[in-house]
Amino acid sequence: MGSLPPSLDLPSPPPKNPQHERVSETTLFNLFKAQQGHLNYFFQNLDLSQALSFTETLLNSRGTIFFSGVGKSGFVANKISQTLVSLGIRSAFLSPLDALHGDIGALSAADILVLFSKSGSTEELLRLIPCARAKGVYLISVTSVPNNALANACDMNVHLPLERELCPFDLAPVTSTAIQMVFGDTVAIALMGARNLTKDQYAANHPAGRIGKSLIFKVKDVMKKQDELPVCKEGDLIMERLVELTRKGCGCLLVIDEEYHLLGTFTDGDLRRTLKASGEAIFKLTVGEMCNRKPRTIGPDAMAVEAMQKMESPPSAVQFLPVIDRQNTLIGIVTLHGLVSAGL
């Protein structure tokens, strides 16, 4: 094979790192252990009375709960706000820079503004406070340095105990942001429990994601029906139904009687086993003679995720489930491929 033209040359693999740039397993393990210790310090020293007051204040909010922060703390504040939104709680992220250029108009006296800052001396947040206070907003600071300017200027402060950053220089905010996230998300789940949020309500807020689909979609929403069903009668010869076996893309035949009651199933696997065992005699065999008379089935109102679990259950996995009503009448088929295509 000739060499590729210069324009199609494949890139060379990246050079190996020199010895001093490698990370050993021991080093990585020690870092994880150190971070675990820093997080344990936070849990052991957190003032639960402060955390409870903060949580109850958010729970009793009659307006929107705004979160703000700068840099990494801003990313955390935004994420916590989005978590609350996903739980059906009115919340939003307020950029301190944009707030001073018009976005502060979103604030009202019924709202709460939560300001995340490790040091409590972030200039952008300190400049935002008098403007927000003029709107009548209730101000809460979440900080890690004691006796800071932000805490002194707000109506409430929550102190997040920080032993030190994992960074060897104690500078990069990798532990402080971790405890901010743990604190915010834990409070969010506390609010979720206090508001008695149900699975259905949670799913309604996540209709396009896998979470929502697994809680919303029922078998009848994803099943094939009517002309899409690969049906046959038990007296049909196997070799005469081969086209139907493959044409509908289900990998099976659904054996029914005249009233559309399900009698059994015949799969492409059954076809291979029958051919191997019977040889030429397969030309005289009917579907009814070789079908499975006790297939796994499911009802139309079962959750789609339940169908997937039933397909994967012992003693052996299957690729489809006939869908029947209470009278054992065939009304559809749900396939593993269909469930996966639906995002489950």
PDB file of N, CA, C and O in Angstrom, residues 235-298:
ATOM      1  N   GLY A 235     -51.767 -22.847  13.236  1.00  0.00           N
ATOM      2  CA  GLY A 235     -51.762 -23.862  12.183  1.00  0.00           C
ATOM      3  C   GLY A 235     -50.893 -23.494  10.987  1.00  0.00           C
ATOM      4  O   GLY A 235     -50.708 -24.312  10.071  1.00  0.00           O
ATOM      5  N   ASP A 236     -50.329 -22.297  10.953  1.00  0.00           N
ATOM      6  CA  ASP A 236     -49.492 -21.878   9.834  1.00  0.00           C
ATOM      7  C   ASP A 236     -48.187 -22.669   9.821  1.00  0.00           C
ATOM      8  O   ASP A 236     -47.585 -22.926  10.871  1.00  0.00           O
ATOM      9  N   LEU A 237     -47.765 -23.047   8.611  1.00  0.00           N
ATOM     10  CA  LEU A 237     -46.476 -23.722   8.480  1.00  0.00           C
ATOM     11  C   LEU A 237     -45.347 -22.743   8.775  1.00  0.00           C
ATOM     12  O   LEU A 237     -45.395 -21.573   8.376  1.00  0.00           O
ATOM     13  N   ILE A 238     -44.325 -23.213   9.472  1.00  0.00           N
ATOM     14  CA  ILE A 238     -43.196 -22.357   9.837  1.00  0.00           C
ATOM     15  C   ILE A 238     -42.571 -21.721   8.607  1.00  0.00           C
ATOM     16  O   ILE A 238     -42.317 -20.499   8.582  1.00  0.00           O
ATOM     17  N   MET A 239     -42.314 -22.516   7.570  1.00  0.00           N
ATOM     18  CA  MET A 239     -41.602 -22.012   6.394  1.00  0.00           C
ATOM     19  C   MET A 239     -42.424 -20.993   5.623  1.00  0.00           C
ATOM     20  O   MET A 239     -41.871 -20.185   4.875  1.00  0.00           O
ATOM     21  N   GLU A 240     -43.735 -20.997   5.812  1.00  0.00           N
ATOM     22  CA  GLU A 240     -44.581 -20.026   5.123  1.00  0.00           C
ATOM     23  C   GLU A 240     -44.624 -18.681   5.853  1.00  0.00           C
ATOM     24  O   GLU A 240     -45.129 -17.703   5.312  1.00  0.00           O
ATOM     25  N   ARG A 241     -44.115 -18.650   7.101  1.00  0.00           N
ATOM     26  CA  ARG A 241     -44.161 -17.422   7.884  1.00  0.00           C
ATOM     27  C   ARG A 241     -42.790 -16.771   8.078  1.00  0.00           C
ATOM     28  O   ARG A 241     -42.632 -15.844   8.875  1.00  0.00           O
ATOM     29  N   LEU A 242     -41.805 -17.243   7.322  1.00  0.00           N
ATOM     30  CA  LEU A 242     -40.449 -16.706   7.469  1.00  0.00           C
ATOM     31  C   LEU A 242     -40.382 -15.221   7.127  1.00  0.00           C
ATOM     32  O   LEU A 242     -39.664 -14.451   7.774  1.00  0.00           O
ATOM     33  N   VAL A 243     -41.106 -14.831   6.089  1.00  0.00           N
ATOM     34  CA  VAL A 243     -41.089 -13.418   5.690  1.00  0.00           C
ATOM     35  C   VAL A 243     -41.650 -12.557   6.818  1.00  0.00           C
ATOM     36  O   VAL A 243     -41.093 -11.513   7.172  1.00  0.00           O
ATOM     37  N   GLU A 244     -42.752 -13.003   7.407  1.00  0.00           N
ATOM     38  CA  GLU A 244     -43.364 -12.248   8.508  1.00  0.00           C
ATOM     39  C   GLU A 244     -42.436 -12.204   9.718  1.00  0.00           C
ATOM     40  O   GLU A 244     -42.381 -11.205  10.444  1.00  0.00           O
ATOM     41  N   LEU A 245     -41.680 -13.277   9.926  1.00  0.00           N
ATOM     42  CA  LEU A 245     -40.759 -13.351  11.051  1.00  0.00           C
ATOM     43  C   LEU A 245     -39.686 -12.275  10.966  1.00  0.00           C
ATOM     44  O   LEU A 245     -39.279 -11.706  11.981  1.00  0.00           O
ATOM     45  N   THR A 246     -39.235 -11.986   9.755  1.00  0.00           N
ATOM     46  CA  THR A 246     -38.139 -11.033   9.582  1.00  0.00           C
ATOM     47  C   THR A 246     -38.618  -9.631   9.193  1.00  0.00           C
ATOM     48  O   THR A 246     -37.953  -8.643   9.480  1.00  0.00           O
ATOM     49  N   ARG A 247     -39.780  -9.529   8.550  1.00  0.00           N
ATOM     50  CA  ARG A 247     -40.215  -8.263   7.947  1.00  0.00           C
ATOM     51  C   ARG A 247     -40.554  -7.196   8.983  1.00  0.00           C
ATOM     52  O   ARG A 247     -40.299  -5.999   8.762  1.00  0.00           O
ATOM     53  N   LYS A 248     -41.111  -7.552  10.117  1.00  0.00           N
ATOM     54  CA  LYS A 248     -41.570  -6.567  11.090  1.00  0.00           C
ATOM     55  C   LYS A 248     -40.463  -6.112  12.044  1.00  0.00           C
ATOM     56  O   LYS A 248     -40.685  -5.221  12.860  1.00  0.00           O
ATOM     57  N   GLY A 249     -39.288  -6.719  11.961  1.00  0.00           N
ATOM     58  CA  GLY A 249     -38.154  -6.263  12.759  1.00  0.00           C
ATOM     59  C   GLY A 249     -38.261  -6.525  14.247  1.00  0.00           C
ATOM     60  O   GLY A 249     -37.627  -5.842  15.050  1.00  0.00           O
ATOM     61  N   CYS A 250     -39.071  -7.527  14.623  1.00  0.00           N
ATOM     62  CA  CYS A 250     -39.230  -7.841  16.050  1.00  0.00           C
ATOM     63  C   CYS A 250     -38.478  -9.101  16.460  1.00  0.00           C
ATOM     64  O   CYS A 250     -38.336  -9.383  17.642  1.00  0.00           O
ATOM     65  N   GLY A 251     -38.046  -9.877  15.469  1.00  0.00           N
ATOM     66  CA  GLY A 251     -37.305 -11.109  15.776  1.00  0.00           C
ATOM     67  C   GLY A 251     -38.188 -12.227  16.282  1.00  0.00           C
ATOM     68  O   GLY A 251     -37.695 -13.162  16.925  1.00  0.00           O
ATOM     69  N   CYS A 252     -39.504 -12.135  16.000  1.00  0.00           N
ATOM     70  CA  CYS A 252     -40.408 -13.166  16.507  1.00  0.00           C
ATOM     71  C   CYS A 252     -41.715 -13.168  15.730  1.00  0.00           C
ATOM     72  O   CYS A 252     -42.003 -12.256  14.955  1.00  0.00           O
ATOM     73  N   LEU A 253     -42.496 -14.212  15.978  1.00  0.00           N
ATOM     74  CA  LEU A 253     -43.884 -14.271  15.542  1.00  0.00           C
ATOM     75  C   LEU A 253     -44.753 -14.347  16.785  1.00  0.00           C
ATOM     76  O   LEU A 253     -44.401 -15.022  17.761  1.00  0.00           O
ATOM     77  N   LEU A 254     -45.881 -13.665  16.765  1.00  0.00           N
ATOM     78  CA  LEU A 254     -46.835 -13.713  17.864  1.00  0.00           C
ATOM     79  C   LEU A 254     -47.998 -14.596  17.423  1.00  0.00           C
ATOM     80  O   LEU A 254     -48.714 -14.268  16.461  1.00  0.00           O
ATOM     81  N   VAL A 255     -48.161 -15.713  18.090  1.00  0.00           N
ATOM     82  CA  VAL A 255     -49.149 -16.717  17.683  1.00  0.00           C
ATOM     83  C   VAL A 255     -50.477 -16.401  18.357  1.00  0.00           C
ATOM     84  O   VAL A 255     -50.561 -16.311  19.596  1.00  0.00           O
ATOM     85  N   ILE A 256     -51.528 -16.221  17.538  1.00  0.00           N
ATOM     86  CA  ILE A 256     -52.837 -15.819  18.067  1.00  0.00           C
ATOM     87  C   ILE A 256     -53.933 -16.743  17.534  1.00  0.00           C
ATOM     88  O   ILE A 256     -53.744 -17.464  16.540  1.00  0.00           O
ATOM     89  N   ASP A 257     -55.098 -16.687  18.211  1.00  0.00           N
ATOM     90  CA  ASP A 257     -56.273 -17.401  17.694  1.00  0.00           C
ATOM     91  C   ASP A 257     -57.163 -16.414  16.950  1.00  0.00           C
ATOM     92  O   ASP A 257     -56.777 -15.262  16.722  1.00  0.00           O
ATOM     93  N   GLU A 258     -58.362 -16.852  16.592  1.00  0.00           N
ATOM     94  CA  GLU A 258     -59.255 -16.008  15.802  1.00  0.00           C
ATOM     95  C   GLU A 258     -59.689 -14.746  16.547  1.00  0.00           C
ATOM     96  O   GLU A 258     -59.998 -13.721  15.945  1.00  0.00           O
ATOM     97  N   GLU A 259     -59.725 -14.786  17.893  1.00  0.00           N
ATOM     98  CA  GLU A 259     -60.131 -13.622  18.690  1.00  0.00           C
ATOM     99  C   GLU A 259     -58.938 -12.774  19.126  1.00  0.00           C
ATOM    100  O   GLU A 259     -59.063 -11.910  19.985  1.00  0.00           O
ATOM    101  N   TYR A 260     -57.795 -13.053  18.554  1.00  0.00           N
ATOM    102  CA  TYR A 260     -56.571 -12.297  18.832  1.00  0.00           C
ATOM    103  C   TYR A 260     -56.017 -12.554  20.234  1.00  0.00           C
ATOM    104  O   TYR A 260     -55.248 -11.761  20.770  1.00  0.00           O
ATOM    105  N   HIS A 261     -56.414 -13.680  20.845  1.00  0.00           N
ATOM    106  CA  HIS A 261     -55.811 -14.067  22.120  1.00  0.00           C
ATOM    107  C   HIS A 261     -54.409 -14.593  21.855  1.00  0.00           C
ATOM    108  O   HIS A 261     -54.184 -15.326  20.872  1.00  0.00           O
ATOM    109  N   LEU A 262     -53.482 -14.257  22.697  1.00  0.00           N
ATOM    110  CA  LEU A 262     -52.109 -14.706  22.527  1.00  0.00           C
ATOM    111  C   LEU A 262     -51.981 -16.165  22.946  1.00  0.00           C
ATOM    112  O   LEU A 262     -52.326 -16.534  24.078  1.00  0.00           O
ATOM    113  N   LEU A 263     -51.452 -16.981  22.042  1.00  0.00           N
ATOM    114  CA  LEU A 263     -51.245 -18.396  22.332  1.00  0.00           C
ATOM    115  C   LEU A 263     -49.780 -18.725  22.615  1.00  0.00           C
ATOM    116  O   LEU A 263     -49.469 -19.685  23.321  1.00  0.00           O
ATOM    117  N   GLY A 264     -48.880 -17.929  22.045  1.00  0.00           N
ATOM    118  CA  GLY A 264     -47.452 -18.190  22.248  1.00  0.00           C
ATOM    119  C   GLY A 264     -46.608 -17.315  21.343  1.00  0.00           C
ATOM    120  O   GLY A 264     -47.112 -16.428  20.642  1.00  0.00           O
ATOM    121  N   THR A 265     -45.303 -17.564  21.374  1.00  0.00           N
ATOM    122  CA  THR A 265     -44.367 -16.828  20.521  1.00  0.00           C
ATOM    123  C   THR A 265     -43.406 -17.799  19.858  1.00  0.00           C
ATOM    124  O   THR A 265     -43.112 -18.879  20.382  1.00  0.00           O
ATOM    125  N   PHE A 266     -42.927 -17.397  18.696  1.00  0.00           N
ATOM    126  CA  PHE A 266     -41.929 -18.189  17.965  1.00  0.00           C
ATOM    127  C   PHE A 266     -40.846 -17.216  17.508  1.00  0.00           C
ATOM    128  O   PHE A 266     -41.123 -16.281  16.750  1.00  0.00           O
ATOM    129  N   THR A 267     -39.612 -17.422  17.971  1.00  0.00           N
ATOM    130  CA  THR A 267     -38.529 -16.481  17.693  1.00  0.00           C
ATOM    131  C   THR A 267     -37.595 -16.994  16.608  1.00  0.00           C
ATOM    132  O   THR A 267     -37.645 -18.178  16.226  1.00  0.00           O
ATOM    133  N   ASP A 268     -36.716 -16.094  16.150  1.00  0.00           N
ATOM    134  CA  ASP A 268     -35.714 -16.544  15.177  1.00  0.00           C
ATOM    135  C   ASP A 268     -34.772 -17.559  15.823  1.00  0.00           C
ATOM    136  O   ASP A 268     -34.219 -18.433  15.154  1.00  0.00           O
ATOM    137  N   GLY A 269     -34.606 -17.467  17.155  1.00  0.00           N
ATOM    138  CA  GLY A 269     -33.820 -18.475  17.867  1.00  0.00           C
ATOM    139  C   GLY A 269     -34.515 -19.832  17.839  1.00  0.00           C
ATOM    140  O   GLY A 269     -33.860 -20.877  17.678  1.00  0.00           O
ATOM    141  N   ASP A 270     -35.846 -19.817  17.997  1.00  0.00           N
ATOM    142  CA  ASP A 270     -36.614 -21.065  17.894  1.00  0.00           C
ATOM    143  C   ASP A 270     -36.468 -21.662  16.507  1.00  0.00           C
ATOM    144  O   ASP A 270     -36.390 -22.893  16.347  1.00  0.00           O
ATOM    145  N   LEU A 271     -36.436 -20.799  15.491  1.00  0.00           N
ATOM    146  CA  LEU A 271     -36.273 -21.269  14.115  1.00  0.00           C
ATOM    147  C   LEU A 271     -34.946 -21.995  13.945  1.00  0.00           C
ATOM    148  O   LEU A 271     -34.888 -23.094  13.366  1.00  0.00           O
ATOM    149  N   ARG A 272     -33.873 -21.424  14.445  1.00  0.00           N
ATOM    150  CA  ARG A 272     -32.558 -22.056  14.316  1.00  0.00           C
ATOM    151  C   ARG A 272     -32.510 -23.386  15.060  1.00  0.00           C
ATOM    152  O   ARG A 272     -31.972 -24.373  14.540  1.00  0.00           O
ATOM    153  N   ARG A 273     -33.074 -23.430  16.242  1.00  0.00           N
ATOM    154  CA  ARG A 273     -33.060 -24.672  17.018  1.00  0.00           C
ATOM    155  C   ARG A 273     -33.915 -25.751  16.353  1.00  0.00           C
ATOM    156  O   ARG A 273     -33.541 -26.929  16.324  1.00  0.00           O
ATOM    157  N   THR A 274     -35.074 -25.339  15.806  1.00  0.00           N
ATOM    158  CA  THR A 274     -35.949 -26.295  15.123  1.00  0.00           C
ATOM    159  C   THR A 274     -35.279 -26.844  13.871  1.00  0.00           C
ATOM    160  O   THR A 274     -35.346 -28.050  13.586  1.00  0.00           O
ATOM    161  N   LEU A 275     -34.625 -25.977  13.116  1.00  0.00           N
ATOM    162  CA  LEU A 275     -33.931 -26.397  11.896  1.00  0.00           C
ATOM    163  C   LEU A 275     -32.817 -27.380  12.221  1.00  0.00           C
ATOM    164  O   LEU A 275     -32.628 -28.399  11.533  1.00  0.00           O
ATOM    165  N   LYS A 276     -32.085 -27.109  13.299  1.00  0.00           N
ATOM    166  CA  LYS A 276     -30.972 -27.981  13.693  1.00  0.00           C
ATOM    167  C   LYS A 276     -31.495 -29.344  14.156  1.00  0.00           C
ATOM    168  O   LYS A 276     -30.908 -30.394  13.843  1.00  0.00           O
ATOM    169  N   ALA A 277     -32.626 -29.345  14.864  1.00  0.00           N
ATOM    170  CA  ALA A 277     -33.150 -30.594  15.410  1.00  0.00           C
ATOM    171  C   ALA A 277     -33.956 -31.399  14.401  1.00  0.00           C
ATOM    172  O   ALA A 277     -33.940 -32.636  14.413  1.00  0.00           O
ATOM    173  N   SER A 278     -34.641 -30.715  13.493  1.00  0.00           N
ATOM    174  CA  SER A 278     -35.584 -31.412  12.606  1.00  0.00           C
ATOM    175  C   SER A 278     -35.108 -31.564  11.173  1.00  0.00           C
ATOM    176  O   SER A 278     -35.647 -32.398  10.427  1.00  0.00           O
ATOM    177  N   GLY A 279     -34.166 -30.743  10.768  1.00  0.00           N
ATOM    178  CA  GLY A 279     -33.682 -30.829   9.392  1.00  0.00           C
ATOM    179  C   GLY A 279     -34.779 -30.524   8.407  1.00  0.00           C
ATOM    180  O   GLY A 279     -35.544 -29.563   8.557  1.00  0.00           O
ATOM    181  N   GLU A 280     -34.939 -31.411   7.403  1.00  0.00           N
ATOM    182  CA  GLU A 280     -35.932 -31.168   6.349  1.00  0.00           C
ATOM    183  C   GLU A 280     -37.365 -31.271   6.851  1.00  0.00           C
ATOM    184  O   GLU A 280     -38.291 -30.756   6.215  1.00  0.00           O
ATOM    185  N   ALA A 281     -37.554 -31.896   8.000  1.00  0.00           N
ATOM    186  CA  ALA A 281     -38.900 -32.045   8.553  1.00  0.00           C
ATOM    187  C   ALA A 281     -39.513 -30.703   8.928  1.00  0.00           C
ATOM    188  O   ALA A 281     -40.733 -30.604   9.132  1.00  0.00           O
ATOM    189  N   ILE A 282     -38.694 -29.681   8.998  1.00  0.00           N
ATOM    190  CA  ILE A 282     -39.194 -28.360   9.355  1.00  0.00           C
ATOM    191  C   ILE A 282     -40.222 -27.854   8.343  1.00  0.00           C
ATOM    192  O   ILE A 282     -41.090 -27.060   8.672  1.00  0.00           O
ATOM    193  N   PHE A 283     -40.137 -28.372   7.094  1.00  0.00           N
ATOM    194  CA  PHE A 283     -41.068 -27.919   6.061  1.00  0.00           C
ATOM    195  C   PHE A 283     -42.508 -28.329   6.365  1.00  0.00           C
ATOM    196  O   PHE A 283     -43.449 -27.754   5.822  1.00  0.00           O
ATOM    197  N   LYS A 284     -42.677 -29.353   7.229  1.00  0.00           N
ATOM    198  CA  LYS A 284     -44.025 -29.838   7.542  1.00  0.00           C
ATOM    199  C   LYS A 284     -44.505 -29.390   8.920  1.00  0.00           C
ATOM    200  O   LYS A 284     -45.642 -29.667   9.302  1.00  0.00           O
ATOM    201  N   LEU A 285     -43.649 -28.714   9.674  1.00  0.00           N
ATOM    202  CA  LEU A 285     -44.002 -28.321  11.033  1.00  0.00           C
ATOM    203  C   LEU A 285     -44.778 -27.005  11.047  1.00  0.00           C
ATOM    204  O   LEU A 285     -44.516 -26.102  10.258  1.00  0.00           O
ATOM    205  N   THR A 286     -45.745 -26.939  11.943  1.00  0.00           N
ATOM    206  CA  THR A 286     -46.508 -25.697  12.103  1.00  0.00           C
ATOM    207  C   THR A 286     -45.894 -24.853  13.227  1.00  0.00           C
ATOM    208  O   THR A 286     -45.164 -25.356  14.093  1.00  0.00           O
ATOM    209  N   VAL A 287     -46.226 -23.570  13.197  1.00  0.00           N
ATOM    210  CA  VAL A 287     -45.737 -22.668  14.241  1.00  0.00           C
ATOM    211  C   VAL A 287     -46.239 -23.122  15.604  1.00  0.00           C
ATOM    212  O   VAL A 287     -45.504 -23.095  16.608  1.00  0.00           O
ATOM    213  N   GLY A 288     -47.494 -23.583  15.654  1.00  0.00           N
ATOM    214  CA  GLY A 288     -48.081 -24.008  16.917  1.00  0.00           C
ATOM    215  C   GLY A 288     -47.369 -25.184  17.553  1.00  0.00           C
ATOM    216  O   GLY A 288     -47.357 -25.322  18.777  1.00  0.00           O
ATOM    217  N   GLU A 289     -46.763 -26.046  16.734  1.00  0.00           N
ATOM    218  CA  GLU A 289     -46.066 -27.215  17.271  1.00  0.00           C
ATOM    219  C   GLU A 289     -44.762 -26.838  17.970  1.00  0.00           C
ATOM    220  O   GLU A 289     -44.307 -27.549  18.865  1.00  0.00           O
ATOM    221  N   MET A 290     -44.147 -25.749  17.568  1.00  0.00           N
ATOM    222  CA  MET A 290     -42.812 -25.411  18.064  1.00  0.00           C
ATOM    223  C   MET A 290     -42.760 -24.100  18.861  1.00  0.00           C
ATOM    224  O   MET A 290     -41.697 -23.712  19.332  1.00  0.00           O
ATOM    225  N   CYS A 291     -43.872 -23.423  19.007  1.00  0.00           N
ATOM    226  CA  CYS A 291     -43.834 -22.122  19.691  1.00  0.00           C
ATOM    227  C   CYS A 291     -43.745 -22.274  21.206  1.00  0.00           C
ATOM    228  O   CYS A 291     -44.048 -23.328  21.768  1.00  0.00           O
ATOM    229  N   ASN A 292     -43.358 -21.200  21.850  1.00  0.00           N
ATOM    230  CA  ASN A 292     -43.293 -21.139  23.310  1.00  0.00           C
ATOM    231  C   ASN A 292     -44.679 -20.751  23.829  1.00  0.00           C
ATOM    232  O   ASN A 292     -45.155 -19.650  23.564  1.00  0.00           O
ATOM    233  N   ARG A 293     -45.302 -21.661  24.570  1.00  0.00           N
ATOM    234  CA  ARG A 293     -46.675 -21.436  25.015  1.00  0.00           C
ATOM    235  C   ARG A 293     -46.752 -20.600  26.302  1.00  0.00           C
ATOM    236  O   ARG A 293     -47.838 -20.221  26.729  1.00  0.00           O
ATOM    237  N   LYS A 294     -45.620 -20.349  26.919  1.00  0.00           N
ATOM    238  CA  LYS A 294     -45.611 -19.554  28.160  1.00  0.00           C
ATOM    239  C   LYS A 294     -44.611 -18.403  28.070  1.00  0.00           C
ATOM    240  O   LYS A 294     -43.642 -18.346  28.828  1.00  0.00           O
ATOM    241  N   PRO A 295     -44.811 -17.497  27.125  1.00  0.00           N
ATOM    242  CA  PRO A 295     -43.857 -16.384  26.987  1.00  0.00           C
ATOM    243  C   PRO A 295     -44.046 -15.350  28.095  1.00  0.00           C
ATOM    244  O   PRO A 295     -45.118 -15.272  28.712  1.00  0.00           O
ATOM    245  N   ARG A 296     -43.018 -14.555  28.340  1.00  0.00           N
ATOM    246  CA  ARG A 296     -43.166 -13.406  29.241  1.00  0.00           C
ATOM    247  C   ARG A 296     -44.023 -12.364  28.541  1.00  0.00           C
ATOM    248  O   ARG A 296     -43.861 -12.109  27.355  1.00  0.00           O
ATOM    249  N   THR A 297     -44.929 -11.771  29.286  1.00  0.00           N
ATOM    250  CA  THR A 297     -45.804 -10.741  28.719  1.00  0.00           C
ATOM    251  C   THR A 297     -45.844  -9.548  29.677  1.00  0.00           C
ATOM    252  O   THR A 297     -45.350  -9.601  30.801  1.00  0.00           O
ATOM    253  N   ILE A 298     -46.481  -8.489  29.224  1.00  0.00           N
ATOM    254  CA  ILE A 298     -46.621  -7.296  30.061  1.00  0.00           C
ATOM    255  C   ILE A 298     -47.885  -6.555  29.656  1.00  0.00           C
ATOM    256  O   ILE A 298     -48.389  -6.731  28.521  1.00  0.00           O
TER     257      ILE A 298
END
